[in-house]
C-alpha positions as YAML, in Angstrom:
chain: A
units: angstrom
residues:
- id: 1
  name: MET
  ca: [31.54, -74.23, -16.30]
- id: 2
  name: ASN
  ca: [32.44, -72.86, -13.00]
- id: 3
  name: GLU
  ca: [29.19, -72.73, -10.61]
- id: 4
  name: SER
  ca: [29.41, -70.88, -7.11]
- id: 5
  name: PRO
  ca: [30.10, -72.41, -4.07]
- id: 6
  name: PHE
  ca: [26.85, -72.96, -1.38]
- id: 7
  name: TYR
  ca: [27.40, -72.33, 2.44]
- id: 8
  name: LEU
  ca: [26.06, -73.89, 4.84]
- id: 9
  name: ALA
  ca: [26.50, -73.10, 8.61]
- id: 10
  name: ALA
  ca: [27.58, -76.03, 11.05]
- id: 11
  name: ALA
  ca: [24.46, -77.07, 12.72]
- id: 12
  name: SER
  ca: [22.95, -75.02, 15.16]
- id: 13
  name: GLU
  ca: [23.06, -77.80, 17.48]
- id: 14
  name: THR
  ca: [26.94, -78.47, 17.75]
- id: 15
  name: LEU
  ca: [27.22, -74.37, 18.81]
- id: 16
  name: ARG
  ca: [26.88, -72.48, 22.11]
- id: 17
  name: ILE
  ca: [26.55, -68.83, 20.81]
- id: 18
  name: VAL
  ca: [27.23, -66.30, 23.94]
- id: 19
  name: PRO
  ca: [27.19, -62.72, 22.75]
- id: 20
  name: LEU
  ca: [29.75, -60.67, 24.75]
- id: 21
  name: ASP
  ca: [29.81, -56.76, 24.75]
- id: 22
  name: THR
  ca: [30.92, -56.30, 21.05]
- id: 23
  name: LEU
  ca: [32.21, -59.50, 20.96]
- id: 24
  name: THR
  ca: [30.98, -63.16, 20.49]
- id: 25
  name: VAL
  ca: [32.07, -66.73, 22.22]
- id: 26
  name: LEU
  ca: [31.32, -69.93, 20.00]
- id: 27
  name: TYR
  ca: [31.97, -72.76, 21.19]
- id: 28
  name: HIS
  ca: [31.85, -75.84, 18.13]
- id: 29
  name: ARG
  ca: [30.74, -79.08, 20.01]
- id: 30
  name: ALA
  ca: [31.72, -81.35, 17.37]
- id: 31
  name: SER
  ca: [35.05, -79.88, 17.10]
- id: 32
  name: GLY
  ca: [35.94, -78.89, 20.80]
- id: 33
  name: MET
  ca: [36.90, -75.43, 19.92]
- id: 34
  name: THR
  ca: [36.02, -72.16, 21.32]
- id: 35
  name: HIS
  ca: [36.34, -69.06, 18.45]
- id: 36
  name: VAL
  ca: [35.65, -65.22, 19.99]
- id: 37
  name: VAL
  ca: [34.71, -63.65, 16.97]
- id: 38
  name: ASP
  ca: [33.72, -60.40, 16.15]
- id: 39
  name: SER
  ca: [30.73, -58.87, 13.42]
- id: 40
  name: PRO
  ca: [29.83, -60.10, 11.05]
- id: 41
  name: VAL
  ca: [30.45, -64.18, 12.24]
- id: 42
  name: PRO
  ca: [27.61, -64.14, 14.04]
- id: 43
  name: GLU
  ca: [25.64, -62.44, 11.33]
- id: 44
  name: ILE
  ca: [26.63, -65.02, 9.01]
- id: 45
  name: LEU
  ca: [25.82, -67.59, 10.82]
- id: 46
  name: GLU
  ca: [22.68, -66.79, 11.50]
- id: 47
  name: THR
  ca: [21.68, -65.43, 8.21]
- id: 48
  name: LEU
  ca: [23.02, -68.37, 7.09]
- id: 49
  name: GLY
  ca: [21.06, -70.74, 9.87]
- id: 50
  name: ASN
  ca: [20.16, -74.02, 7.94]
- id: 51
  name: GLU
  ca: [20.01, -73.36, 4.22]
- id: 52
  name: ALA
  ca: [22.81, -73.15, 2.43]
- id: 53
  name: MET
  ca: [23.51, -70.31, -0.16]
- id: 54
  name: THR
  ca: [26.09, -68.85, -2.20]
- id: 55
  name: SER
  ca: [28.30, -65.54, -1.41]
- id: 56
  name: VAL
  ca: [26.29, -63.64, -3.63]
- id: 57
  name: ASP
  ca: [22.86, -64.34, -2.45]
- id: 58
  name: LEU
  ca: [24.39, -64.23, 1.66]
- id: 59
  name: LEU
  ca: [25.88, -60.63, 1.07]
- id: 60
  name: ALA
  ca: [22.10, -59.71, -0.33]
- id: 61
  name: ARG
  ca: [20.66, -61.35, 2.66]
- id: 62
  name: LEU
  ca: [22.79, -60.01, 5.39]
- id: 63
  name: SER
  ca: [22.73, -56.18, 3.38]
- id: 64
  name: GLU
  ca: [18.92, -56.49, 4.12]
- id: 65
  name: ARG
  ca: [19.15, -57.53, 7.29]
- id: 66
  name: PHE
  ca: [22.27, -55.42, 8.90]
- id: 67
  name: ASP
  ca: [24.00, -52.59, 8.13]
- id: 68
  name: LEU
  ca: [27.02, -53.94, 6.54]
- id: 69
  name: GLY
  ca: [28.39, -49.86, 5.65]
- id: 70
  name: ASP
  ca: [30.83, -50.96, 2.51]
- id: 71
  name: ALA
  ca: [29.30, -54.58, 1.82]
- id: 72
  name: ASP
  ca: [32.49, -56.10, -0.10]
- id: 73
  name: PRO
  ca: [32.03, -59.05, -1.66]
- id: 74
  name: ALA
  ca: [35.79, -59.91, -1.56]
- id: 75
  name: THR
  ca: [35.99, -59.50, 2.11]
- id: 76
  name: LEU
  ca: [32.95, -61.76, 2.55]
- id: 77
  name: ALA
  ca: [34.58, -64.45, 0.35]
- id: 78
  name: LEU
  ca: [37.64, -64.21, 2.51]
- id: 79
  name: ARG
  ca: [35.88, -64.39, 5.79]
- id: 80
  name: LEU
  ca: [33.68, -67.26, 4.65]
- id: 81
  name: ASP
  ca: [37.07, -69.38, 3.86]
- id: 82
  name: GLU
  ca: [38.26, -68.45, 7.01]
- id: 83
  name: MET
  ca: [34.85, -69.87, 8.84]
- id: 84
  name: VAL
  ca: [34.87, -73.17, 6.28]
- id: 85
  name: ALA
  ca: [38.92, -73.41, 7.88]
- id: 86
  name: SER
  ca: [37.47, -73.66, 11.46]
- id: 87
  name: GLY
  ca: [34.34, -75.93, 10.78]
- id: 88
  name: LEU
  ca: [31.92, -72.89, 12.03]
- id: 89
  name: VAL
  ca: [30.75, -73.13, 7.74]
- id: 90
  name: GLU
  ca: [30.75, -75.87, 5.75]
- id: 91
  name: ARG
  ca: [30.97, -75.22, 1.38]
- id: 92
  name: ARG
  ca: [29.29, -76.84, -1.06]
...
């Protein structure tokens, strides 16, 4: 049986988040890297908070809290993969 992975945001104490107009600057203390990101990255981090959830649950929660327009599971999966690669999100 193939179980869906869970995703967890990096610990809030390891992130410095600064909104700048339509972009957001994220400093990730654990890696020493600075990321300039656009929506939905800040929203994903905010929604995950300290709670691990599957991409299906995350998409449902994002849809409840934000106007996503076209909520596409494949696009969210790609974004989560990028965030995992950058260390902003952990896959379990």
